[in-house]
Amino acid sequence: MRKALPSKLAFGIFDHLDEDGGDIARQYADRLRLAEACDRLGFYAYHLAEHHCSPHGRSPSPNLFLSSVAQRTRRLRLGPLTMLLSLCHPLRAFEEICML
């Protein structure tokens, strides 16, 4: 039998916040706990998509939510999965992402 090669495969979360009919504060708290668990389990990254006026529209400002995730995690790499640059000045988007 051959010896297994070491793996550099990393896992991450690509997330969006669905309108599920529930309390939005509870949903945010649940997602923060998910990110904390991912950090403890050794996941590589957590990304959140930006959505407006859609069934996935509970994340209109991914950077704001990700800053809260950053306060609760130690190793996760964070980033917005999508940003609607037509709604945000590119320089501001760049600066916010750099702050994360």
CSV table of C-alpha atoms in Angstrom, one decimal:
chain,number,residue,atom,x,y,z
A,1,MET,CA,0.0,0.0,0.0
A,2,ARG,CA,1.2,3.5,-0.8
A,3,LYS,CA,1.5,6.2,1.8
A,4,ALA,CA,-1.2,8.9,1.5
A,5,LEU,CA,0.0,12.3,0.3
A,6,PRO,CA,-0.5,15.2,2.7
A,7,SER,CA,-3.6,17.2,1.7
A,8,LYS,CA,-3.7,20.9,1.4
A,9,LEU,CA,-7.4,20.9,0.8
A,10,ALA,CA,-9.1,23.6,2.8
A,11,PHE,CA,-12.8,24.1,3.5
A,12,GLY,CA,-14.8,27.3,3.8
A,13,ILE,CA,-18.4,28.5,4.0
A,14,PHE,CA,-20.1,30.5,1.2
A,15,ASP,CA,-23.2,31.9,2.9
A,16,HIS,CA,-26.2,34.0,2.3
A,17,LEU,CA,-29.0,34.9,4.7
A,18,ASP,CA,-32.4,33.7,3.5
A,19,GLU,CA,-35.6,35.3,4.5
A,20,ASP,CA,-37.0,32.3,6.5
A,21,GLY,CA,-39.9,34.0,8.2
A,22,GLY,CA,-38.1,33.9,11.5
A,23,ASP,CA,-36.7,36.6,13.7
A,24,ILE,CA,-33.8,38.4,12.1
A,25,ALA,CA,-31.8,38.9,15.3
A,26,ARG,CA,-32.1,35.1,16.0
A,27,GLN,CA,-30.9,34.4,12.5
A,28,TYR,CA,-27.9,36.7,12.8
A,29,ALA,CA,-27.0,35.1,16.2
A,30,ASP,CA,-27.3,31.6,14.7
A,31,ARG,CA,-25.0,32.6,11.8
A,32,LEU,CA,-22.4,34.1,14.3
A,33,ARG,CA,-22.5,30.8,16.2
A,34,LEU,CA,-22.0,28.9,12.9
A,35,ALA,CA,-18.9,31.0,12.1
A,36,GLU,CA,-17.5,30.4,15.6
A,37,ALA,CA,-18.0,26.7,15.2
A,38,CYS,CA,-16.3,26.8,11.8
A,39,ASP,CA,-13.3,28.6,13.4
A,40,ARG,CA,-13.1,26.0,16.1
A,41,LEU,CA,-13.3,23.1,13.6
A,42,GLY,CA,-10.5,24.5,11.5
A,43,PHE,CA,-12.4,25.8,8.4
A,44,TYR,CA,-10.3,28.1,6.2
A,45,ALA,CA,-12.8,30.9,5.4
A,46,TYR,CA,-16.3,32.4,5.7
A,47,HIS,CA,-17.7,34.4,2.9
A,48,LEU,CA,-21.1,36.2,2.8
A,49,ALA,CA,-23.0,37.3,-0.3
A,50,GLU,CA,-24.7,40.7,-0.6
A,51,HIS,CA,-28.3,40.6,-1.6
A,52,HIS,CA,-31.0,43.3,-1.8
A,53,CYS,CA,-34.8,43.0,-2.2
A,54,SER,CA,-34.8,39.2,-2.7
A,55,PRO,CA,-35.5,36.1,-0.7
A,56,HIS,CA,-31.8,36.1,0.2
A,57,GLY,CA,-32.0,39.8,1.2
A,58,ARG,CA,-31.0,39.7,4.9
A,59,SER,CA,-27.4,40.5,4.1
A,60,PRO,CA,-27.4,43.9,2.4
A,61,SER,CA,-24.1,44.8,4.1
A,62,PRO,CA,-21.8,41.8,4.2
A,63,ASN,CA,-18.8,43.8,5.6
A,64,LEU,CA,-20.8,44.9,8.6
A,65,PHE,CA,-21.8,41.4,9.4
A,66,LEU,CA,-18.3,40.1,8.7
A,67,SER,CA,-16.8,42.6,11.1
A,68,SER,CA,-18.9,41.0,13.8
A,69,VAL,CA,-17.7,37.6,12.8
A,70,ALA,CA,-14.1,38.9,13.0
A,71,GLN,CA,-14.7,39.8,16.7
A,72,ARG,CA,-15.7,36.3,17.5
A,73,THR,CA,-13.2,34.2,15.5
A,74,ARG,CA,-9.4,33.9,15.4
A,75,ARG,CA,-8.3,32.0,12.3
A,76,LEU,CA,-11.1,32.3,9.8
A,77,ARG,CA,-10.3,34.3,6.7
A,78,LEU,CA,-13.3,36.6,5.9
A,79,GLY,CA,-14.6,38.2,2.8
A,80,PRO,CA,-17.7,39.3,1.0
A,81,LEU,CA,-18.7,36.8,-1.6
A,82,THR,CA,-20.3,39.4,-3.8
A,83,MET,CA,-20.5,43.2,-3.7
A,84,LEU,CA,-22.8,45.3,-5.8
A,85,LEU,CA,-20.3,48.0,-6.9
A,86,SER,CA,-23.0,49.9,-8.6
A,87,LEU,CA,-24.4,50.7,-5.1
A,88,CYS,CA,-21.0,51.4,-3.5
A,89,HIS,CA,-18.1,53.5,-4.5
A,90,PRO,CA,-15.2,51.2,-5.5
A,91,LEU,CA,-12.7,53.0,-3.2
A,92,ARG,CA,-15.1,52.6,-0.2
A,93,ALA,CA,-15.5,48.9,-1.0
A,94,PHE,CA,-11.8,48.4,-1.2
A,95,GLU,CA,-11.2,50.2,2.1
A,96,GLU,CA,-13.9,48.3,3.9
A,97,ILE,CA,-12.5,45.0,2.6
A,98,CYS,CA,-9.0,46.0,3.7
A,99,MET,CA,-10.3,46.7,7.2
A,100,LEU,CA,-11.7,43.2,7.5
